[in-house]
Coordinates of C-alpha atoms and ligand atoms in Angstrom, one line a residue:
X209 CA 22.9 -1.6 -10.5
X210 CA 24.6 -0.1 -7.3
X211 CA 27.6 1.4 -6.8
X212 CA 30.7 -1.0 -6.1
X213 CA 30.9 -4.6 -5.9
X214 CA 28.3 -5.2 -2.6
X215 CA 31.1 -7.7 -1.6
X216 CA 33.0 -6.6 1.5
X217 CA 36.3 -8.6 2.5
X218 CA 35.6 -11.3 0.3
X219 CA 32.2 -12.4 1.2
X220 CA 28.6 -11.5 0.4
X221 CA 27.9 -7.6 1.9
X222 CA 25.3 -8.2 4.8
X223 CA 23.6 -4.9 4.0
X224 CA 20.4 -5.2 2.1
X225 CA 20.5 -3.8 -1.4
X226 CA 20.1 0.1 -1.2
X227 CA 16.1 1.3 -1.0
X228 CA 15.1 -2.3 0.3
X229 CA 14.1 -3.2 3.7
X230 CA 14.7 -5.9 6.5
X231 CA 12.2 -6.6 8.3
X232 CA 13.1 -7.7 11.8
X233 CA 10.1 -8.8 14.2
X234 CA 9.5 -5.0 15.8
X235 CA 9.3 -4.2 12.1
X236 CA 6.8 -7.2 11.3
X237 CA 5.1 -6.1 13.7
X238 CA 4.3 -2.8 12.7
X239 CA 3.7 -3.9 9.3
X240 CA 1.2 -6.6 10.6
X241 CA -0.7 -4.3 12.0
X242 CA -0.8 -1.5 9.2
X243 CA -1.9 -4.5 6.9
X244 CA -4.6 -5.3 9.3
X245 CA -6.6 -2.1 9.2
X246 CA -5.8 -1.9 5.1
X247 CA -7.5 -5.5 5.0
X248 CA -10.1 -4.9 7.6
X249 CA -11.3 -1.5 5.5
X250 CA -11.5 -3.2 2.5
X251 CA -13.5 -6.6 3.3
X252 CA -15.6 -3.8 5.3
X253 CA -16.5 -2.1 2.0
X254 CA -17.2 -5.2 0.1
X255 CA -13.6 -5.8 -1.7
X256 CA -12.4 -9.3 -2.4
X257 CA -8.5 -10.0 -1.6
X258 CA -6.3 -11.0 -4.9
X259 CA -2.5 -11.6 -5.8
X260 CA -0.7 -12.2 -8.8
X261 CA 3.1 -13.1 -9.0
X262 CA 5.9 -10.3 -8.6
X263 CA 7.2 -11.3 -11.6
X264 CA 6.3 -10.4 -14.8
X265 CA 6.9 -10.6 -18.3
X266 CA 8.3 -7.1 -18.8
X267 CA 6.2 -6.2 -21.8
X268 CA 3.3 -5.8 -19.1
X269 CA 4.8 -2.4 -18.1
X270 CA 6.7 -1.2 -20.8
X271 CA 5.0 1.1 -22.3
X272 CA 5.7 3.9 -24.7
X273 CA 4.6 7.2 -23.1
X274 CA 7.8 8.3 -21.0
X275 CA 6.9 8.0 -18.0
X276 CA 9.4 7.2 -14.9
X277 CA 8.0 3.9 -14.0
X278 CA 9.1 2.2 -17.0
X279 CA 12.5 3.5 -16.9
X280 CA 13.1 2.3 -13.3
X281 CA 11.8 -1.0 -14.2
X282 CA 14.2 -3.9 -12.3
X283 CA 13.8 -6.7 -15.4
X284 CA 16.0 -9.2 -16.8
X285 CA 16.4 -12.0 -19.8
X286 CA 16.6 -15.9 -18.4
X287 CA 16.1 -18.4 -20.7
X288 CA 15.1 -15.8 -23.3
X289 CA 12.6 -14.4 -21.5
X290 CA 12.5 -11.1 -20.7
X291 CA 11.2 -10.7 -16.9
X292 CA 10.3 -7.8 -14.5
X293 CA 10.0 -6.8 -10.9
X294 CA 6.3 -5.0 -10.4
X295 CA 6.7 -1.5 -10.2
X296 CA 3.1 -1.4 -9.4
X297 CA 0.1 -3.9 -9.4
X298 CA -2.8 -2.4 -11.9
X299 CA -1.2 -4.4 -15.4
X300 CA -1.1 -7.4 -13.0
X301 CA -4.9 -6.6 -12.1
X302 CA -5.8 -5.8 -14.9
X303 CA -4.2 -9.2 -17.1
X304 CA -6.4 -11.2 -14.1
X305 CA -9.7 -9.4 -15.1
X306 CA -8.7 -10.1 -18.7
X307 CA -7.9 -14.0 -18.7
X308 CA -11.6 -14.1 -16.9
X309 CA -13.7 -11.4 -18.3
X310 CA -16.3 -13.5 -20.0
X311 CA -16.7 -15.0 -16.7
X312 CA -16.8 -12.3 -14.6
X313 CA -19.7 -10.6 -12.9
X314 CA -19.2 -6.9 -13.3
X315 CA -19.0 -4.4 -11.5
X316 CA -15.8 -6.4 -9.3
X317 CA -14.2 -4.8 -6.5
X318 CA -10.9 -6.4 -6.0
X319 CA -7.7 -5.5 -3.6
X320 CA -4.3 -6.6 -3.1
X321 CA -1.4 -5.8 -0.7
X322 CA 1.5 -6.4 -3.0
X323 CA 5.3 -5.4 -2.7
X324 CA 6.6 -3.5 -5.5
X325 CA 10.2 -2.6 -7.1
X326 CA 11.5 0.7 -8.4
X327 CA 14.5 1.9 -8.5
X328 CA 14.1 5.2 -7.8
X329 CA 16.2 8.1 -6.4
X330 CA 15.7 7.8 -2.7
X331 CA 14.2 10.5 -0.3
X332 CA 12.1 10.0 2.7
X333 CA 9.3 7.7 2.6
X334 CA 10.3 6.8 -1.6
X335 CA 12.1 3.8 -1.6
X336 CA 13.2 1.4 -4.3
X337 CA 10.8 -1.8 -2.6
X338 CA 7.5 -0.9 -1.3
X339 CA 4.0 -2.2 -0.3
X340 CA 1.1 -1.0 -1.6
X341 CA -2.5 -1.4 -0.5
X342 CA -4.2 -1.5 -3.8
X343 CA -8.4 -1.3 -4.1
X344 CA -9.5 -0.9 -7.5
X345 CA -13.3 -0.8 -8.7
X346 CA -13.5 -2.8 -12.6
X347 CA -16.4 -2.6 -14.8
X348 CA -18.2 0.7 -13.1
X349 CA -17.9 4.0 -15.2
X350 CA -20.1 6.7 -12.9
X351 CA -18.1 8.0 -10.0
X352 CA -20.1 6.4 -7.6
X353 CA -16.8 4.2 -7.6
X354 CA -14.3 6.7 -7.5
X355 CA -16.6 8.0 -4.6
X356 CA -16.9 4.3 -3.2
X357 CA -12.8 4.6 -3.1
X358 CA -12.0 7.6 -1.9
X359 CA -15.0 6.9 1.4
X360 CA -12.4 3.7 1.8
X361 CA -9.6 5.7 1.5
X362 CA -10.6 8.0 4.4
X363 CA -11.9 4.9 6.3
X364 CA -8.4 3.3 6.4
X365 CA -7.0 7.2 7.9
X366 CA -9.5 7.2 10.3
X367 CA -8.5 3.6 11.6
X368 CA -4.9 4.5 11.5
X369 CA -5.6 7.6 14.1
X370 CA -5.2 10.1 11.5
X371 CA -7.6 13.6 12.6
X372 CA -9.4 14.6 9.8
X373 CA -7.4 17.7 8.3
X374 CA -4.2 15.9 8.6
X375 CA -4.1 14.5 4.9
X376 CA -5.8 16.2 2.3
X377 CA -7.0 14.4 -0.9
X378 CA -6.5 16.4 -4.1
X379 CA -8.8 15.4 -7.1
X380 CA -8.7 16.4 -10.7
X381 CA -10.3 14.8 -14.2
X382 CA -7.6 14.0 -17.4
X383 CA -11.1 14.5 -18.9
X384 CA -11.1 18.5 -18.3
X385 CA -7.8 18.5 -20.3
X386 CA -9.1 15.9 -22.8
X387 CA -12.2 17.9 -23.7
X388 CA -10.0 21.0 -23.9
X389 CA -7.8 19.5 -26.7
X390 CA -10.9 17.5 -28.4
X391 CA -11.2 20.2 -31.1
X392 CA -7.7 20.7 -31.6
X393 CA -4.3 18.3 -31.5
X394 CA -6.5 15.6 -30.6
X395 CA -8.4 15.4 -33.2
X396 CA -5.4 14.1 -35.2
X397 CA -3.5 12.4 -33.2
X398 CA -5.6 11.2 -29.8
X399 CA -2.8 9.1 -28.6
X400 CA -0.5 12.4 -27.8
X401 CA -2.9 12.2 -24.8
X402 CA -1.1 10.0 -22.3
X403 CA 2.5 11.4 -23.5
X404 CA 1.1 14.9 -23.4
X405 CA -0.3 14.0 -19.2
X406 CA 2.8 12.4 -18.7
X407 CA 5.0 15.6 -19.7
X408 CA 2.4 18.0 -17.6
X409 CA 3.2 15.4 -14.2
X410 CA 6.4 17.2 -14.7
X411 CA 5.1 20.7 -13.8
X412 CA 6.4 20.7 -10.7
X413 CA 9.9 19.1 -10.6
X414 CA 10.8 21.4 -14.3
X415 CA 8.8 24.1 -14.0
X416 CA 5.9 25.8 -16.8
X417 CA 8.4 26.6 -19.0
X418 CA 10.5 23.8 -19.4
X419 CA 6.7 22.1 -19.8
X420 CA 5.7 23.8 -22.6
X421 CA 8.6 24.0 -24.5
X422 CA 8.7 19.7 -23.9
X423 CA 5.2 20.1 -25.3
X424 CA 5.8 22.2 -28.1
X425 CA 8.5 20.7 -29.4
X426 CA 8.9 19.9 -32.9
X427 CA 10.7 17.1 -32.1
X428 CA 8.6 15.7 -29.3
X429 CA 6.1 13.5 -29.8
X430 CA 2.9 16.1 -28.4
X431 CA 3.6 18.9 -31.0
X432 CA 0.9 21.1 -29.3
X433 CA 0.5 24.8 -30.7
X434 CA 1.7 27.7 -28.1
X435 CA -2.4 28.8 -27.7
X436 CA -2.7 25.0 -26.9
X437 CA -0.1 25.2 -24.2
X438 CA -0.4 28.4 -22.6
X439 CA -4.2 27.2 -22.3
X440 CA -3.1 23.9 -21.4
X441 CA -0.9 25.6 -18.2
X442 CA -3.0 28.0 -17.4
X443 CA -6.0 25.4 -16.5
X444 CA -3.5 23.7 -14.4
X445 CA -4.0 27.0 -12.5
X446 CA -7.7 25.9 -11.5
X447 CA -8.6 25.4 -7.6
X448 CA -12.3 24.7 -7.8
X449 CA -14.6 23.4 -9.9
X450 CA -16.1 27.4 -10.8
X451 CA -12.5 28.3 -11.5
X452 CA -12.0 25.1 -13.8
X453 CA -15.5 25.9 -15.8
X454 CA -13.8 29.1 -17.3
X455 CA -11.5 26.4 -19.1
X456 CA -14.1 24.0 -20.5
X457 CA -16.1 23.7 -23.2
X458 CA -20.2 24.2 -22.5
X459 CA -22.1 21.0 -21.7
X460 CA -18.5 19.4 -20.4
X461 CA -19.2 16.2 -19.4
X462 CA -16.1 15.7 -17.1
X463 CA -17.2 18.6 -15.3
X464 CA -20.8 17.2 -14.6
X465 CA -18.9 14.3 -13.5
X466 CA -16.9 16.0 -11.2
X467 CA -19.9 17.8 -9.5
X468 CA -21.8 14.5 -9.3
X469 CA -18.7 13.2 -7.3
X470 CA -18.8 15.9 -4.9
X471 CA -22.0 15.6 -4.2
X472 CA -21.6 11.8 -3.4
X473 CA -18.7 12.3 -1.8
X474 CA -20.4 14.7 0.8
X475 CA -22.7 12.2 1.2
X476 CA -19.8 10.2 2.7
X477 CA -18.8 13.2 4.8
X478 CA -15.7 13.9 2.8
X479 CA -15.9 16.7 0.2
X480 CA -14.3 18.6 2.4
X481 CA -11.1 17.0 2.3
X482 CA -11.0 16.8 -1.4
X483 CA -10.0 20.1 -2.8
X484 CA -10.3 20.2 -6.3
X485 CA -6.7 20.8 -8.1
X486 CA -6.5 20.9 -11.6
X487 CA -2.6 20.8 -11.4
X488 CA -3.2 17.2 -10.2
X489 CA -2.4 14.9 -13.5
X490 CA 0.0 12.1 -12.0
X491 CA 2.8 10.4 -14.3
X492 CA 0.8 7.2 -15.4
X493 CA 0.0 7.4 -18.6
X494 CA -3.1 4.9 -18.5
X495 CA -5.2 7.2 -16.8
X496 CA -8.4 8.8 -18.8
X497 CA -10.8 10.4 -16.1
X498 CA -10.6 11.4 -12.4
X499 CA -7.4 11.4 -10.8
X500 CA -6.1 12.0 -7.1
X501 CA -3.2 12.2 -4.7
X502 CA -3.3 11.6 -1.2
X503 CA -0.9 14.4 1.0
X504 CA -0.2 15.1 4.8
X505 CA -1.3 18.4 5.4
X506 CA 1.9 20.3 6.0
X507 CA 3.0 18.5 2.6
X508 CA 6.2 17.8 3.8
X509 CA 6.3 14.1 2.4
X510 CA 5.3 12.8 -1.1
X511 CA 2.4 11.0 -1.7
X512 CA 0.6 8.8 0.7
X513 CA -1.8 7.4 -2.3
X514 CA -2.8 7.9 -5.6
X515 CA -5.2 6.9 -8.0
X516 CA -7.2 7.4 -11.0
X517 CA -9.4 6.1 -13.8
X518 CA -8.2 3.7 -16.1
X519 CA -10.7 3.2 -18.6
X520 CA -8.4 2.1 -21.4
X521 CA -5.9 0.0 -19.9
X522 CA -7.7 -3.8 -20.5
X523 CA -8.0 -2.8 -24.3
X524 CA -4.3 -1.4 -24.4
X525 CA -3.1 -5.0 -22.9
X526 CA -5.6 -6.5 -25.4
X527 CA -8.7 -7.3 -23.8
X528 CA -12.2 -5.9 -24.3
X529 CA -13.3 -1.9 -22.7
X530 CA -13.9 -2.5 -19.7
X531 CA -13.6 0.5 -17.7
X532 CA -11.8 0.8 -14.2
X533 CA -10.7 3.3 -11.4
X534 CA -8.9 2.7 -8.0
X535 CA -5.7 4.0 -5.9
X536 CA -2.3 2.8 -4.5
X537 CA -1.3 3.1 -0.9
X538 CA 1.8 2.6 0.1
X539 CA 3.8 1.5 3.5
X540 CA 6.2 4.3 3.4
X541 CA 5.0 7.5 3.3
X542 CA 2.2 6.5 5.9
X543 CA 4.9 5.1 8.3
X544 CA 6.7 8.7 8.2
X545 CA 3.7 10.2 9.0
X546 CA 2.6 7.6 11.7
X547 CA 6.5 8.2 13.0
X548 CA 5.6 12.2 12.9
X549 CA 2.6 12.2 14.6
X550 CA 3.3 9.4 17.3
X551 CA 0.8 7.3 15.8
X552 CA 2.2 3.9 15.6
X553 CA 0.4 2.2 18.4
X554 CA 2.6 -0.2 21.1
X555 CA 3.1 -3.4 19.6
X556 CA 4.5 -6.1 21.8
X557 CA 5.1 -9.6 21.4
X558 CA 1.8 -10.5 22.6
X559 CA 2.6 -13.8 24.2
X560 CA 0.1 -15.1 26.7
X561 CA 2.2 -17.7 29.0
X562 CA 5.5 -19.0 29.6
X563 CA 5.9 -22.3 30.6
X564 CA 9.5 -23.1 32.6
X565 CA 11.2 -26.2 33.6
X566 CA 13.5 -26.1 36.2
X567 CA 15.5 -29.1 35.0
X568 CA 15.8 -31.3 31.9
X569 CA 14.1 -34.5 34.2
X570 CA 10.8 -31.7 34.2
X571 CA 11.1 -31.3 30.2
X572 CA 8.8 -33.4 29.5
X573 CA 5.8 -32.5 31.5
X574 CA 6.5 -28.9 30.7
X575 CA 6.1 -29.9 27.1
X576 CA 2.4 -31.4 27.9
X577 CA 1.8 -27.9 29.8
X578 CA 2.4 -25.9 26.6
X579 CA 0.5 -27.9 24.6
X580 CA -2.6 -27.9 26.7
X581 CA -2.1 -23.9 27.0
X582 CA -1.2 -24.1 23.2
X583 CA -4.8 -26.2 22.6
X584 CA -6.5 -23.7 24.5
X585 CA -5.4 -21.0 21.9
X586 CA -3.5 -19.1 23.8
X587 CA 0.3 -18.2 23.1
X588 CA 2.7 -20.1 24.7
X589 CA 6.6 -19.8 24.6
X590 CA 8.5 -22.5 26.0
X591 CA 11.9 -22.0 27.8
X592 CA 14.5 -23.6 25.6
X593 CA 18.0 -25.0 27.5
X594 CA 18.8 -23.7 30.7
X595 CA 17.7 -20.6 32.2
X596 CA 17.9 -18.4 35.2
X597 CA 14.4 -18.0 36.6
X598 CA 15.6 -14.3 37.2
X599 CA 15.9 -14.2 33.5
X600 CA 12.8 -16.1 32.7
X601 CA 10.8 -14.0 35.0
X602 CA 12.1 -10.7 33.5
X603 CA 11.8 -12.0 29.6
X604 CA 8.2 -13.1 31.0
X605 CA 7.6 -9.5 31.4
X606 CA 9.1 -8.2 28.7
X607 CA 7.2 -9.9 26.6
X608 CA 3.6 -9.2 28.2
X609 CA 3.0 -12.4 29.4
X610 CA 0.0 -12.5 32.1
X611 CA 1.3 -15.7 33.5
X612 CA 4.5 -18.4 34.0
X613 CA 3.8 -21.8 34.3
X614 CA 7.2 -23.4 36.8
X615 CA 8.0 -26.9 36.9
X616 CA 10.6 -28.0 39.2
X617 CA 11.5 -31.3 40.5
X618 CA 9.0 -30.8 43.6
X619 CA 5.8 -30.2 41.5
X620 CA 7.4 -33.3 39.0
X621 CA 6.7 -35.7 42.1
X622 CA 3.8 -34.3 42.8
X623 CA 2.2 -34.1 39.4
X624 CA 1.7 -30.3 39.6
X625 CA 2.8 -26.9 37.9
X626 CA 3.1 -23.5 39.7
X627 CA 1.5 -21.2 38.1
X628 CA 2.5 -17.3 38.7
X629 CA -0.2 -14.3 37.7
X630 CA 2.6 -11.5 36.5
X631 CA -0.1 -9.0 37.1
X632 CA -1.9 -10.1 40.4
X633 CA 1.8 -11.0 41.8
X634 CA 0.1 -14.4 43.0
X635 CA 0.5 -18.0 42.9
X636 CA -1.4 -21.5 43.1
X637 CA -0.7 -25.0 41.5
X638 CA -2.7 -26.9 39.6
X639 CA -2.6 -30.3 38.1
X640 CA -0.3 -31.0 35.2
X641 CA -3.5 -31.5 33.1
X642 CA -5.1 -28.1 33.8
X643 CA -7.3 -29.5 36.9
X644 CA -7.3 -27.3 39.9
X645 CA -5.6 -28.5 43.3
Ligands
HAM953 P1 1.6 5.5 -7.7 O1 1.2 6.9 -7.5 O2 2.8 5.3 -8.6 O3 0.4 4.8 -8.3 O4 1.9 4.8 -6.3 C1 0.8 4.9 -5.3 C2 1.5 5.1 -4.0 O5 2.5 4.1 -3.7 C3 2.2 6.4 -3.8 O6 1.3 7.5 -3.5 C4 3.2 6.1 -2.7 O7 2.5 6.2 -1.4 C5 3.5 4.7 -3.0 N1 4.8 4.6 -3.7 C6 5.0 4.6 -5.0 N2 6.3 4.6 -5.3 C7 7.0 4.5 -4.1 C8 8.3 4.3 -3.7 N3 9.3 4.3 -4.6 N4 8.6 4.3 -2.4 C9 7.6 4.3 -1.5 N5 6.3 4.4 -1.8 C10 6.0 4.5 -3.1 C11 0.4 3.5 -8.7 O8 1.3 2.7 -8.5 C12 -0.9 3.0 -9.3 N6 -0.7 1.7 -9.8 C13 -2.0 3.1 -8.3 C14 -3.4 2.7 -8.8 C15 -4.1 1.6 -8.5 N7 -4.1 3.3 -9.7 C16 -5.2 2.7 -10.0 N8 -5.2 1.6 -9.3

């Protein structure tokens, strides 16, 4: 797919394919850590932790609506099949809820931390491999879930250090738009629907124009009437929910949805940073109700999270209605914004003790040393070959270690181990077995 052979001089290039990502152990680290608090939110609201293979049959994802997804799908044919990278978890979720949904006991609030492949055009924080924290609410139609999300959602900032005010949440409903078209091109033809969202995600990268003439087209597949359009962009216009009432029709449901959630959400002490944005749509095409995108204030990166309801999508991949609504978070974006705002906490190797022997005749006994420190629970590394107590003293450090355990041939006869306190600067022996002297 890349540019060039990816062979240099002969043999295999050592880069990583473009987009994709080492991870060395600083690198774990911080990754460790930003799962952690994703994790720790979610079993804190209730959610249960599932996974689901990151390869597919391709069919799961390809569907027929146009949107970019699909298109940067990594898939292949072995043995006849036709297989796929995820681009993103919710067909995976959603096949699991269907192989089980006589058995299951709804509403189920499920989430996953799954790596997923696109290949995309890069900028900062989009990448072609990602991780995303998904948390998805099945079998729930009030938006007491969406609101049960988006309180998670602002959990997991919180725990990360973000202020309030530093990432903004902006919400929408498909159903505003839905209800707007009911009476008209819908009527015929509902499943111009998720082609015509898909087109409107656009707004932004091809401009109004370029939108409407995509959904007028008499080629295309939306076919909408000018009136239809110019309405269409002008309730993209909408920046509250008063504003967004001139566009509906009376006794619109979406819109008494879309109050309720604001009133729950202001129970959770959020409303405030959930503007209402009618221009909001995003580029799935299995959405049907509330949608949302996640932004750092300044809204210099792309989004941190998005999400929406789904109410559709088991019956599309052949299962029974059942509806749905959740978000994706990914690694990326967030680590910019960590990076920007000098979030990312210090994260060091976290090893307890180091256990030295002087010689390879004090080997032996410095093994049984670790392992009794190792028993204990605490973490242990044990000098390998031979080293320079300068060097071990200083690694010691380095690595945050509160104490070195030394073994030389003196405390060998004498059945003892030095043990140094790196913090205290002092020193006493005790036995081999742990016992003081
Ligand atoms: P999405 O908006 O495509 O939604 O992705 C969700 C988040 O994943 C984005 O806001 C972004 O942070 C991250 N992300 C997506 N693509 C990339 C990329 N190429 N590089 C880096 N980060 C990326 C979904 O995927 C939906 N399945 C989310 C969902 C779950 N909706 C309902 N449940």
């Amino acid at each position: 797919m890349s540019k060039g052979s990816g062979k240099q001089g002969g043999g295999a290039s050592l880069q990583p394919p473009r987009g994709t990502r080492d991870f060395y152990p600083e690198d774990m680290r911080r990754r460790s850590w930003l799962f952690e608090r994703f994790r720790e939110i979610a079993l804190r609201f209730g959610f249960e932790e599932v996974d689901a293979p990151m390869v597919e049959h391709a069919e799961l994802f390809t569907r027929k609506a146009g949107e970019e997804i699909v298109e940067q799908l990594y898939h292949f044919e072995l043995h006849d099949r036709h297989l796929a990278l995820r681009p993103e978890f919710t067909p995976s979720l959603a096949r699991l809820v269907i192989a089980r949904q006589g058995a299951l006991r709804f509403p189920i609030r499920w989430f996953a931390i799954a790596q997923n492949w696109r290949y995309e055009r890069m900028t900062r924080g989009r990448r072609r491999e990602h991780y995303q924290w998904n948390m998805d609410v099945w079998g729930e139609p009030g938006v007491e879930a969406e609101a049960e999300l988006l309180g998670a959602m602002f959990a997991a900032l919180d725990g990360l250090g973000l202020a309030r005010g530093q990432v903004k949440v902006r919400l929408n409903s498909r159903g505003l738009l839905e209800e707007s078209l009911r009476g008209g091109v819908l009527a015929d033809r509902p499943e111009v629907f998720a082609p015509l969202c898909v087109v409107i995600d656009k707004i932004d990268k091809i401009g109004a124009e370029a939108v409407t003439d995509l959904l007028c087209s008499a080629d295309g597949e939306v076919r909408l009437t000018s009136g239809e359009a110019e309405r269409v962009i002008e309730m993209l216009g909408a920046r509250s929910l008063d504003e967004a009432a001139r566009f509906t029709t009376p006794g619109s449901q979406a819109l008494a949805d879309l109050r309720t959630l604001y009133d729950l959400l202001d129970a959770y002490g959020i409303a405030d940073q959930v503007p209402f944005d009618a221009s909001v749509v995003r580029g799935l095409a299995y959405y049907t109700g509330v949608v949302f995108e996640a932004f750092d204030a300044q809204g210099s990166l792309r989004a941190i999270a998005g999400g929406g309801r789904y109410d559709r999508l088991a019956e599309t991949l052949g299962g029974r209605p059942v509806p749905a609504v959740g978000f994706g978070f990914g690694d990326a974006v967030i680590g910019e914004l960590l990076a920007d705002e000098g979030l990312w906490p210090e994260l060091g190797r976290e090893i307890q003790d180091v256990v030295h022997a002087f010689g390879p005749e004090e080997k032996t006994a410095a093994i049984r040393v670790a392992t009794r420190l190792r028993e204990q629970g605490r973490r242990v590394e044990l000098t390998l070959g031979q080293s320079k107590l300068k060097r071990v003293l200083g690694d010691a450090d380095k690595a945050g270690a509160e104490r070195v355990f030394l073994i030389g041939e003196d405390e060998r006869r004498r059945g003892v181990v030095t043990v140094r306190d790196l913090a205290r600067q002092t020193e006493h022996e005790e036995s081999l077995d742990g016992g003081s002297r």
